[in-house]
Amino acid sequence: MIFRIFEKKELKNLFEILAAHNKVVGPVEIGKDKQCNPIYAFTEVSDFNSIKLDYTTTKLPAKRYFLPFHEDLSTFRIKDNNWQKTIDYNADRPLIFFGLHPCDINALNKLDKVLLHSVFPMPYYVAKRKNMFIIGIDCVPQPFCFCRSMGSDTALHGFDMFITNLGTRYFVEILTDTAYNFLKNIKTEEPKEKDHILYMKSAAERNKKFTAKVDTTDLAKILDMEFQSDVWKQWGDKCLACGTCANVCPTCYCYGVEETVDINLKSARKTKMLHSCNLIDFAEVAGGHNFRPERHSRLKYRYYHKHRGFVEAFEESLCVGCGRCGESCLAGIKVPEVIASVRGGKKR
Ligand code: SF4
Ligand code: SF4
């Protein structure tokens, strides 16, 4: 890890160098909610001034850029009485993420464990992931963020460079050669001891703002013991089975594959679509049998995948504590409350 520091105005120069030949995605304001708070989204940007680096959590995560909701895996066409198969990984241009928060970087790191580093990597994800450059940025904690409980409030890897706002300057942590070489194009300097102290103070100030918490002590074991608990039925009765929680989750990756043949029988496509384990047909198999027909069994499955199965496989939870699912759930189902009720604490 190499550390540098640079004046804020230099970031615009860096953006212009990066945007000259690459697709850049950053957080922008797309409107206001009913309380007049800004709503942010990740979108392609060409103007540095449209990026809001002091943004709060976006409604949707950045995953649509590397794990799209719909993606054609292959297309088929009849030509000269032969089938032609085409595969497009949709990763022809490098993608620069300009300002990802630690929780979203950690979400990518978790997805990598399944889709990049597993025995069967997903080539569509791998192609996009390897063509990415990530600039992380420190976040503005919100009342619903419990990332600190999940160990996702700081990112140790999964980025090329990470900038922290120190007032008039940015402190930058550099992890890759690519970032180091890009930074040669702007004016940076070696941080002094006082800059390191300022960095630590800024982290301490930020940490004070995390208020939501989840007690993860022995959680996987507790889930084993509470598998038959009535609390799952109580939460399941509230759940609308809408699937929104998975759509907004930066770490949900389950998908289904659909094959469609055009009406002229001359072309066809195989499409991957992200699924949600809370939807009624998630565990339905050929012949019509549904392994989880009740809402509570599907909601429970989601929690056991995140906080039990993934922990057994990878020694960590599949939840980064971004709080997006709870903020988007029309039934008001929030991870900290569900976990507290399972632990025998606050009942709903
Ligand atoms: S968003 Fe809420 S209501 Fe919808 S499926 Fe998820 S938990 Fe159920
Ligand atoms: S389960 Fe909810 S809080 Fe956890 S990563 Fe997904 S959206 Fe964020």
mmCIF file of C-alpha atoms and ligand atoms in Angstrom:
data_model
loop_
_atom_site.group_PDB
_atom_site.id
_atom_site.type_symbol
_atom_site.label_atom_id
_atom_site.label_comp_id
_atom_site.label_asym_id
_atom_site.label_seq_id
_atom_site.Cartn_x
_atom_site.Cartn_y
_atom_site.Cartn_z
ATOM 1 C CA MET A 1 0.000 0.000 0.000
ATOM 2 C CA ILE A 2 1.306 3.450 -0.936
ATOM 3 C CA PHE A 3 -0.106 6.674 0.502
ATOM 4 C CA ARG A 4 -0.259 10.072 -1.201
ATOM 5 C CA ILE A 5 -2.125 13.295 -0.633
ATOM 6 C CA PHE A 6 -3.412 15.817 -3.162
ATOM 7 C CA GLU A 7 -5.397 19.040 -3.400
ATOM 8 C CA LYS A 8 -9.117 18.537 -4.131
ATOM 9 C CA LYS A 9 -8.942 20.414 -7.433
ATOM 10 C CA GLU A 10 -6.600 17.705 -8.747
ATOM 11 C CA LEU A 11 -9.413 15.150 -8.649
ATOM 12 C CA LYS A 12 -11.105 16.869 -11.591
ATOM 13 C CA ASN A 13 -7.865 16.512 -13.576
ATOM 14 C CA LEU A 14 -7.728 12.825 -12.718
ATOM 15 C CA PHE A 15 -11.370 12.401 -13.787
ATOM 16 C CA GLU A 16 -10.684 14.021 -17.142
ATOM 17 C CA ILE A 17 -7.712 11.762 -17.796
ATOM 18 C CA LEU A 18 -9.761 8.669 -16.936
ATOM 19 C CA ALA A 19 -12.901 9.758 -18.799
ATOM 20 C CA ALA A 20 -10.976 10.562 -21.988
ATOM 21 C CA HIS A 21 -10.856 6.888 -23.032
ATOM 22 C CA ASN A 22 -13.049 4.998 -20.601
ATOM 23 C CA LYS A 23 -16.639 4.637 -19.461
ATOM 24 C CA VAL A 24 -16.925 6.259 -16.025
ATOM 25 C CA VAL A 25 -19.726 5.471 -13.574
ATOM 26 C CA GLY A 26 -20.257 7.652 -10.524
ATOM 27 C CA PRO A 27 -22.914 8.729 -8.003
ATOM 28 C CA VAL A 28 -25.237 11.512 -9.210
ATOM 29 C CA GLU A 29 -28.332 13.132 -7.726
ATOM 30 C CA ILE A 30 -31.460 12.020 -9.605
ATOM 31 C CA GLY A 31 -34.190 13.754 -7.581
ATOM 32 C CA LYS A 32 -35.566 14.355 -4.090
ATOM 33 C CA ASP A 33 -37.665 12.187 -1.802
ATOM 34 C CA LYS A 34 -40.821 13.368 0.023
ATOM 35 C CA GLN A 35 -38.691 14.936 2.776
ATOM 36 C CA CYS A 36 -36.669 16.768 0.106
ATOM 37 C CA ASN A 37 -33.575 14.643 0.750
ATOM 38 C CA PRO A 38 -31.543 13.966 -2.375
ATOM 39 C CA ILE A 39 -31.847 10.563 -4.071
ATOM 40 C CA TYR A 40 -28.637 9.221 -5.588
ATOM 41 C CA ALA A 41 -27.930 6.656 -8.287
ATOM 42 C CA PHE A 42 -24.862 5.248 -10.015
ATOM 43 C CA THR A 43 -24.883 6.294 -13.619
ATOM 44 C CA GLU A 44 -22.493 6.883 -16.512
ATOM 45 C CA VAL A 45 -20.942 10.350 -16.234
ATOM 46 C CA SER A 46 -18.964 12.530 -18.586
ATOM 47 C CA ASP A 47 -18.925 15.745 -16.528
ATOM 48 C CA PHE A 48 -16.971 15.778 -13.254
ATOM 49 C CA ASN A 49 -19.303 18.405 -11.784
ATOM 50 C CA SER A 50 -22.296 16.050 -11.997
ATOM 51 C CA ILE A 51 -20.649 13.583 -9.587
ATOM 52 C CA LYS A 52 -21.740 13.942 -5.943
ATOM 53 C CA LEU A 53 -18.835 12.578 -3.937
ATOM 54 C CA ASP A 54 -20.555 13.387 -0.636
ATOM 55 C CA TYR A 55 -23.494 11.169 -1.647
ATOM 56 C CA THR A 56 -25.414 8.982 0.768
ATOM 57 C CA THR A 57 -26.331 5.349 0.004
ATOM 58 C CA THR A 58 -27.817 4.897 -3.467
ATOM 59 C CA LYS A 59 -31.225 3.168 -3.717
ATOM 60 C CA LEU A 60 -29.790 0.580 -6.098
ATOM 61 C CA PRO A 61 -26.281 -0.819 -5.785
ATOM 62 C CA ALA A 62 -23.699 -0.669 -8.562
ATOM 63 C CA LYS A 63 -24.197 -4.351 -9.396
ATOM 64 C CA ARG A 64 -26.130 -3.755 -12.594
ATOM 65 C CA TYR A 65 -22.798 -2.879 -14.220
ATOM 66 C CA PHE A 66 -21.256 -6.297 -13.511
ATOM 67 C CA LEU A 67 -24.322 -8.421 -12.705
ATOM 68 C CA PRO A 68 -27.131 -7.001 -14.854
ATOM 69 C CA PHE A 69 -30.731 -7.881 -14.021
ATOM 70 C CA HIS A 70 -31.160 -9.188 -17.588
ATOM 71 C CA GLU A 71 -28.243 -10.451 -19.628
ATOM 72 C CA ASP A 72 -28.182 -12.486 -22.819
ATOM 73 C CA LEU A 73 -25.812 -15.399 -22.270
ATOM 74 C CA SER A 74 -25.970 -16.487 -25.880
ATOM 75 C CA THR A 75 -27.964 -15.863 -29.019
ATOM 76 C CA PHE A 76 -28.625 -18.323 -31.837
ATOM 77 C CA ARG A 77 -29.447 -17.690 -35.476
ATOM 78 C CA ILE A 78 -30.016 -20.008 -38.425
ATOM 79 C CA LYS A 79 -27.815 -19.163 -41.362
ATOM 80 C CA ASP A 80 -27.371 -21.399 -44.423
ATOM 81 C CA ASN A 81 -29.246 -24.169 -42.596
ATOM 82 C CA ASN A 82 -26.749 -24.096 -39.714
ATOM 83 C CA TRP A 83 -27.109 -22.701 -36.207
ATOM 84 C CA GLN A 84 -24.742 -19.861 -35.366
ATOM 85 C CA LYS A 85 -24.126 -19.260 -31.692
ATOM 86 C CA THR A 86 -22.915 -15.877 -30.438
ATOM 87 C CA ILE A 87 -21.639 -15.138 -26.949
ATOM 88 C CA ASP A 88 -21.051 -11.558 -25.850
ATOM 89 C CA TYR A 89 -19.603 -10.869 -22.391
ATOM 90 C CA ASN A 90 -20.480 -7.147 -22.726
ATOM 91 C CA ALA A 91 -17.117 -6.093 -21.350
ATOM 92 C CA ASP A 92 -15.496 -4.469 -24.361
ATOM 93 C CA ARG A 93 -14.744 -1.109 -22.662
ATOM 94 C CA PRO A 94 -12.942 -0.641 -19.344
ATOM 95 C CA LEU A 95 -15.298 0.564 -16.643
ATOM 96 C CA ILE A 96 -14.187 3.073 -14.032
ATOM 97 C CA PHE A 97 -16.134 3.364 -10.783
ATOM 98 C CA PHE A 98 -15.551 6.866 -9.494
ATOM 99 C CA GLY A 99 -16.463 6.894 -5.803
ATOM 100 C CA LEU A 100 -17.635 3.570 -4.367
ATOM 101 C CA HIS A 101 -18.295 3.408 -0.631
ATOM 102 C CA PRO A 102 -16.561 0.716 1.465
ATOM 103 C CA CYS A 103 -19.772 -1.339 1.827
ATOM 104 C CA ASP A 104 -20.166 -1.566 -1.954
ATOM 105 C CA ILE A 105 -16.489 -2.472 -2.413
ATOM 106 C CA ASN A 106 -16.867 -5.193 0.216
ATOM 107 C CA ALA A 107 -20.004 -6.406 -1.573
ATOM 108 C CA LEU A 108 -17.932 -6.843 -4.741
ATOM 109 C CA ASN A 109 -15.301 -8.744 -2.756
ATOM 110 C CA LYS A 110 -18.002 -11.129 -1.539
ATOM 111 C CA LEU A 111 -19.430 -11.611 -5.032
ATOM 112 C CA ASP A 112 -15.898 -12.338 -6.256
ATOM 113 C CA LYS A 113 -15.686 -15.315 -3.893
ATOM 114 C CA VAL A 114 -18.613 -16.960 -5.657
ATOM 115 C CA LEU A 115 -18.445 -15.664 -9.215
ATOM 116 C CA LEU A 116 -14.721 -15.048 -9.778
ATOM 117 C CA HIS A 117 -12.619 -17.254 -7.491
ATOM 118 C CA SER A 118 -14.854 -20.325 -7.184
ATOM 119 C CA VAL A 119 -14.361 -23.672 -8.931
ATOM 120 C CA PHE A 120 -16.868 -22.576 -11.585
ATOM 121 C CA PRO A 121 -16.367 -18.843 -12.223
ATOM 122 C CA MET A 122 -19.070 -17.065 -14.200
ATOM 123 C CA PRO A 123 -17.308 -15.886 -17.398
ATOM 124 C CA TYR A 124 -19.732 -12.976 -17.951
ATOM 125 C CA TYR A 125 -18.929 -11.600 -14.494
ATOM 126 C CA VAL A 126 -15.212 -12.376 -14.759
ATOM 127 C CA ALA A 127 -14.886 -10.467 -18.050
ATOM 128 C CA LYS A 128 -16.498 -7.351 -16.589
ATOM 129 C CA ARG A 129 -14.749 -7.594 -13.232
ATOM 130 C CA LYS A 130 -11.314 -7.831 -14.815
ATOM 131 C CA ASN A 131 -12.004 -4.756 -16.908
ATOM 132 C CA MET A 132 -12.751 -2.483 -13.964
ATOM 133 C CA PHE A 133 -10.889 0.278 -12.162
ATOM 134 C CA ILE A 134 -12.277 1.247 -8.774
ATOM 135 C CA ILE A 135 -11.845 4.502 -6.890
ATOM 136 C CA GLY A 136 -13.247 4.132 -3.389
ATOM 137 C CA ILE A 137 -14.304 7.045 -1.210
ATOM 138 C CA ASP A 138 -15.142 7.386 2.482
ATOM 139 C CA CYS A 139 -18.856 7.464 3.211
ATOM 140 C CA VAL A 140 -21.409 9.539 5.085
ATOM 141 C CA PRO A 141 -22.992 7.120 7.631
ATOM 142 C CA GLN A 142 -26.788 7.013 7.630
ATOM 143 C CA PRO A 143 -29.062 5.982 10.540
ATOM 144 C CA PHE A 144 -29.834 2.665 8.778
ATOM 145 C CA CYS A 145 -26.208 1.674 8.015
ATOM 146 C CA PHE A 146 -25.019 -1.259 10.135
ATOM 147 C CA CYS A 147 -21.923 -1.993 8.023
ATOM 148 C CA ARG A 148 -19.711 -1.511 11.076
ATOM 149 C CA SER A 149 -21.368 -4.528 12.723
ATOM 150 C CA MET A 150 -20.673 -6.552 9.577
ATOM 151 C CA GLY A 151 -17.014 -5.444 9.325
ATOM 152 C CA SER A 152 -17.721 -3.667 6.025
ATOM 153 C CA ASP A 153 -17.296 -0.040 7.074
ATOM 154 C CA THR A 154 -13.722 -0.026 5.792
ATOM 155 C CA ALA A 155 -12.303 -1.640 2.656
ATOM 156 C CA LEU A 156 -8.874 -3.253 2.814
ATOM 157 C CA HIS A 157 -8.837 -4.524 -0.769
ATOM 158 C CA GLY A 158 -11.049 -4.658 -3.853
ATOM 159 C CA PHE A 159 -10.171 -1.140 -5.036
ATOM 160 C CA ASP A 160 -7.374 0.422 -7.077
ATOM 161 C CA MET A 161 -7.234 3.598 -5.030
ATOM 162 C CA PHE A 162 -9.261 4.892 -2.104
ATOM 163 C CA ILE A 163 -9.658 8.575 -1.307
ATOM 164 C CA THR A 164 -10.578 10.079 2.043
ATOM 165 C CA ASN A 165 -11.820 13.638 2.377
ATOM 166 C CA LEU A 166 -9.533 15.665 4.667
ATOM 167 C CA GLY A 167 -11.176 19.047 4.088
ATOM 168 C CA THR A 168 -9.182 20.811 1.366
ATOM 169 C CA ARG A 169 -7.262 17.707 0.304
ATOM 170 C CA TYR A 170 -7.742 13.992 -0.331
ATOM 171 C CA PHE A 171 -5.679 11.331 1.376
ATOM 172 C CA VAL A 172 -5.224 8.465 -1.076
ATOM 173 C CA GLU A 173 -4.433 4.806 -0.482
ATOM 174 C CA ILE A 174 -3.000 3.206 -3.626
ATOM 175 C CA LEU A 175 -3.292 -0.542 -4.134
ATOM 176 C CA THR A 176 -2.490 -1.160 -7.808
ATOM 177 C CA ASP A 177 0.142 -0.215 -10.392
ATOM 178 C CA THR A 178 -2.618 1.111 -12.650
ATOM 179 C CA ALA A 179 -3.716 3.596 -9.988
ATOM 180 C CA TYR A 180 -0.113 4.558 -9.258
ATOM 181 C CA ASN A 181 0.501 5.273 -12.935
ATOM 182 C CA PHE A 182 -2.695 7.298 -13.355
ATOM 183 C CA LEU A 183 -1.778 9.386 -10.324
ATOM 184 C CA LYS A 184 1.537 10.347 -11.944
ATOM 185 C CA ASN A 185 -0.573 12.638 -14.151
ATOM 186 C CA ILE A 186 -1.703 14.834 -11.266
ATOM 187 C CA LYS A 187 0.126 16.710 -8.550
ATOM 188 C CA THR A 188 0.416 14.576 -5.413
ATOM 189 C CA GLU A 189 2.795 14.531 -2.482
ATOM 190 C CA GLU A 190 3.956 12.251 0.290
ATOM 191 C CA PRO A 191 1.658 12.608 3.313
ATOM 192 C CA LYS A 192 3.315 13.955 6.443
ATOM 193 C CA GLU A 193 2.740 12.625 9.929
ATOM 194 C CA LYS A 194 0.127 15.339 10.566
ATOM 195 C CA ASP A 195 -1.813 14.096 7.515
ATOM 196 C CA HIS A 196 -1.881 10.546 8.899
ATOM 197 C CA ILE A 197 -3.150 11.952 12.203
ATOM 198 C CA LEU A 198 -5.835 13.936 10.369
ATOM 199 C CA TYR A 199 -6.831 10.767 8.486
ATOM 200 C CA MET A 200 -7.201 8.826 11.755
ATOM 201 C CA LYS A 201 -9.213 11.663 13.315
ATOM 202 C CA SER A 202 -11.527 11.788 10.320
ATOM 203 C CA ALA A 203 -12.095 7.996 10.570
ATOM 204 C CA ALA A 204 -12.827 8.304 14.305
ATOM 205 C CA GLU A 205 -15.340 11.117 13.675
ATOM 206 C CA ARG A 206 -17.068 9.063 10.975
ATOM 207 C CA ASN A 207 -17.252 5.973 13.199
ATOM 208 C CA LYS A 208 -19.151 7.951 15.849
ATOM 209 C CA LYS A 209 -21.948 8.464 13.307
ATOM 210 C CA PHE A 210 -22.750 4.751 12.926
ATOM 211 C CA THR A 211 -25.775 4.205 15.147
ATOM 212 C CA ALA A 212 -27.543 1.075 13.798
ATOM 213 C CA LYS A 213 -26.085 -2.188 15.090
ATOM 214 C CA VAL A 214 -26.487 -5.919 14.661
ATOM 215 C CA ASP A 215 -25.130 -8.303 17.262
ATOM 216 C CA THR A 216 -23.367 -10.940 15.159
ATOM 217 C CA THR A 217 -21.836 -12.805 18.110
ATOM 218 C CA ASP A 218 -22.298 -16.561 17.523
ATOM 219 C CA LEU A 219 -24.993 -15.675 15.001
ATOM 220 C CA ALA A 220 -24.471 -18.732 12.777
ATOM 221 C CA LYS A 221 -24.847 -21.035 15.814
ATOM 222 C CA ILE A 222 -27.909 -19.152 17.034
ATOM 223 C CA LEU A 223 -29.489 -19.518 13.597
ATOM 224 C CA ASP A 224 -28.903 -23.283 13.801
ATOM 225 C CA MET A 225 -30.740 -23.373 17.100
ATOM 226 C CA GLU A 226 -33.581 -21.079 16.010
ATOM 227 C CA PHE A 227 -34.410 -22.764 12.718
ATOM 228 C CA GLN A 228 -37.879 -23.758 13.981
ATOM 229 C CA SER A 229 -38.485 -20.490 15.858
ATOM 230 C CA ASP A 230 -41.919 -18.848 15.572
ATOM 231 C CA VAL A 231 -40.277 -15.523 14.719
ATOM 232 C CA TRP A 232 -39.788 -16.686 11.110
ATOM 233 C CA LYS A 233 -43.537 -17.191 10.745
ATOM 234 C CA GLN A 234 -44.173 -13.743 12.269
ATOM 235 C CA TRP A 235 -41.822 -12.000 9.839
ATOM 236 C CA GLY A 236 -43.091 -14.167 6.976
ATOM 237 C CA ASP A 237 -46.665 -13.015 7.671
ATOM 238 C CA LYS A 238 -45.519 -9.407 7.176
ATOM 239 C CA CYS A 239 -43.502 -10.098 4.009
ATOM 240 C CA LEU A 240 -45.211 -9.186 0.721
ATOM 241 C CA ALA A 241 -42.994 -11.592 -1.276
ATOM 242 C CA CYS A 242 -42.193 -8.737 -3.665
ATOM 243 C CA GLY A 243 -38.479 -9.528 -4.088
ATOM 244 C CA THR A 244 -37.395 -5.895 -3.703
ATOM 245 C CA CYS A 245 -34.881 -6.738 -0.967
ATOM 246 C CA ALA A 246 -32.869 -8.926 -3.343
ATOM 247 C CA ASN A 247 -33.090 -6.403 -6.171
ATOM 248 C CA VAL A 248 -31.559 -3.625 -4.073
ATOM 249 C CA CYS A 249 -29.018 -5.869 -2.345
ATOM 250 C CA PRO A 250 -25.409 -5.471 -3.527
ATOM 251 C CA THR A 251 -24.601 -9.101 -2.682
ATOM 252 C CA CYS A 252 -27.671 -11.022 -3.955
ATOM 253 C CA TYR A 253 -26.609 -12.899 -7.063
ATOM 254 C CA CYS A 254 -29.141 -15.764 -7.493
ATOM 255 C CA TYR A 255 -30.483 -16.004 -11.014
ATOM 256 C CA GLY A 256 -32.641 -18.039 -13.346
ATOM 257 C CA VAL A 257 -32.098 -18.776 -17.048
ATOM 258 C CA GLU A 258 -34.813 -18.473 -19.670
ATOM 259 C CA GLU A 259 -34.632 -19.754 -23.238
ATOM 260 C CA THR A 260 -36.818 -18.098 -25.862
ATOM 261 C CA VAL A 261 -37.282 -18.976 -29.515
ATOM 262 C CA ASP A 262 -38.480 -16.279 -31.904
ATOM 263 C CA ILE A 263 -41.809 -16.882 -33.629
ATOM 264 C CA ASN A 264 -40.127 -17.378 -37.034
ATOM 265 C CA LEU A 265 -38.043 -20.245 -35.559
ATOM 266 C CA LYS A 266 -34.900 -18.710 -37.040
ATOM 267 C CA SER A 267 -33.369 -17.226 -33.912
ATOM 268 C CA ALA A 268 -33.301 -17.838 -30.178
ATOM 269 C CA ARG A 269 -31.658 -16.533 -27.024
ATOM 270 C CA LYS A 270 -30.674 -17.727 -23.590
ATOM 271 C CA THR A 271 -31.124 -15.014 -20.965
ATOM 272 C CA LYS A 272 -29.976 -14.831 -17.368
ATOM 273 C CA MET A 273 -32.312 -12.941 -15.021
ATOM 274 C CA LEU A 274 -31.549 -12.111 -11.419
ATOM 275 C CA HIS A 275 -34.047 -13.810 -9.139
ATOM 276 C CA SER A 276 -35.126 -13.282 -5.541
ATOM 277 C CA CYS A 277 -35.499 -16.073 -3.016
ATOM 278 C CA ASN A 278 -38.556 -14.295 -1.601
ATOM 279 C CA LEU A 279 -40.515 -14.714 -4.843
ATOM 280 C CA ILE A 280 -43.033 -17.561 -4.852
ATOM 281 C CA ASP A 281 -41.501 -19.511 -7.750
ATOM 282 C CA PHE A 282 -37.894 -19.342 -6.540
ATOM 283 C CA ALA A 283 -37.838 -22.957 -5.323
ATOM 284 C CA GLU A 284 -40.349 -24.355 -7.800
ATOM 285 C CA VAL A 285 -39.001 -27.214 -9.901
ATOM 286 C CA ALA A 286 -40.074 -29.095 -13.014
ATOM 287 C CA GLY A 287 -43.355 -30.877 -12.403
ATOM 288 C CA GLY A 288 -44.654 -27.967 -10.333
ATOM 289 C CA HIS A 289 -43.377 -28.948 -6.888
ATOM 290 C CA ASN A 290 -42.407 -25.949 -4.774
ATOM 291 C CA PHE A 291 -39.899 -26.597 -1.991
ATOM 292 C CA ARG A 292 -40.733 -23.299 -0.258
ATOM 293 C CA PRO A 293 -44.365 -22.418 -0.941
ATOM 294 C CA GLU A 294 -44.777 -20.363 2.278
ATOM 295 C CA ARG A 295 -43.513 -16.796 2.539
ATOM 296 C CA HIS A 296 -41.876 -17.396 5.900
ATOM 297 C CA SER A 297 -39.813 -20.308 4.571
ATOM 298 C CA ARG A 298 -38.522 -18.143 1.724
ATOM 299 C CA LEU A 299 -37.741 -15.168 3.965
ATOM 300 C CA LYS A 300 -35.985 -17.535 6.372
ATOM 301 C CA TYR A 301 -33.973 -19.022 3.496
ATOM 302 C CA ARG A 302 -32.690 -15.545 2.582
ATOM 303 C CA TYR A 303 -31.424 -14.955 6.116
ATOM 304 C CA TYR A 304 -29.878 -18.427 6.335
ATOM 305 C CA HIS A 305 -28.071 -17.984 3.038
ATOM 306 C CA LYS A 306 -26.655 -14.606 4.101
ATOM 307 C CA HIS A 307 -25.827 -15.275 7.745
ATOM 308 C CA ARG A 308 -25.412 -19.057 8.003
ATOM 309 C CA GLY A 309 -24.579 -20.869 4.713
ATOM 310 C CA PHE A 310 -22.179 -18.218 3.392
ATOM 311 C CA VAL A 311 -20.436 -18.060 6.774
ATOM 312 C CA GLU A 312 -19.841 -21.798 6.667
ATOM 313 C CA ALA A 313 -18.469 -21.585 3.113
ATOM 314 C CA PHE A 314 -16.389 -18.407 3.373
ATOM 315 C CA GLU A 315 -16.023 -17.541 7.084
ATOM 316 C CA GLU A 316 -17.967 -14.313 6.601
ATOM 317 C CA SER A 317 -21.542 -13.135 6.157
ATOM 318 C CA LEU A 318 -23.021 -12.339 2.743
ATOM 319 C CA CYS A 319 -24.475 -9.107 4.139
ATOM 320 C CA VAL A 320 -22.441 -5.879 4.181
ATOM 321 C CA GLY A 321 -24.944 -3.982 6.325
ATOM 322 C CA CYS A 322 -25.738 -1.302 3.741
ATOM 323 C CA GLY A 323 -29.359 -1.201 4.979
ATOM 324 C CA ARG A 324 -30.789 -0.868 1.448
ATOM 325 C CA CYS A 325 -33.172 -3.825 1.860
ATOM 326 C CA GLY A 326 -34.733 -2.400 5.029
ATOM 327 C CA GLU A 327 -35.070 1.082 3.515
ATOM 328 C CA SER A 328 -36.827 -0.293 0.412
ATOM 329 C CA CYS A 329 -39.063 -2.894 2.070
ATOM 330 C CA LEU A 330 -42.716 -1.784 1.977
ATOM 331 C CA ALA A 331 -43.439 -4.106 4.912
ATOM 332 C CA GLY A 332 -40.754 -2.425 7.035
ATOM 333 C CA ILE A 333 -38.681 -5.599 7.456
ATOM 334 C CA LYS A 334 -35.158 -4.591 8.500
ATOM 335 C CA VAL A 335 -32.168 -6.875 9.087
ATOM 336 C CA PRO A 336 -31.232 -5.493 12.561
ATOM 337 C CA GLU A 337 -34.790 -6.080 13.851
ATOM 338 C CA VAL A 338 -35.083 -9.558 12.347
ATOM 339 C CA ILE A 339 -31.722 -10.637 13.797
ATOM 340 C CA ALA A 340 -32.569 -9.104 17.202
ATOM 341 C CA SER A 341 -35.862 -11.024 17.296
ATOM 342 C CA VAL A 342 -34.155 -14.289 16.361
ATOM 343 C CA ARG A 343 -31.638 -13.726 19.140
ATOM 344 C CA GLY A 344 -34.560 -13.377 21.549
ATOM 345 C CA GLY A 345 -34.168 -9.659 21.950
ATOM 346 C CA LYS A 346 -36.606 -7.134 20.538
ATOM 347 C CA LYS A 347 -39.727 -8.895 19.220
ATOM 348 C CA ARG A 348 -41.600 -7.424 16.317
HETATM 349 S S1 SF4 B 1 -38.691 -6.293 0.314
HETATM 350 FE FE1 SF4 B 1 -39.729 -6.791 2.260
HETATM 351 S S2 SF4 B 1 -41.801 -7.402 1.645
HETATM 352 FE FE2 SF4 B 1 -40.540 -7.485 -0.223
HETATM 353 S S3 SF4 B 1 -39.796 -9.623 -0.296
HETATM 354 FE FE3 SF4 B 1 -38.225 -8.447 0.793
HETATM 355 S S4 SF4 B 1 -38.748 -8.686 2.980
HETATM 356 FE FE4 SF4 B 1 -40.590 -9.284 1.808
HETATM 357 S S1 SF4 B 2 -29.078 -7.993 3.044
HETATM 358 FE FE1 SF4 B 2 -29.760 -5.849 3.121
HETATM 359 S S2 SF4 B 2 -28.283 -4.817 4.471
HETATM 360 FE FE2 SF4 B 2 -27.367 -6.778 3.847
HETATM 361 S S3 SF4 B 2 -26.122 -6.300 2.024
HETATM 362 FE FE3 SF4 B 2 -28.149 -6.930 1.290
HETATM 363 S S4 SF4 B 2 -29.321 -5.012 1.082
HETATM 364 FE FE4 SF4 B 2 -27.506 -4.554 2.350
#
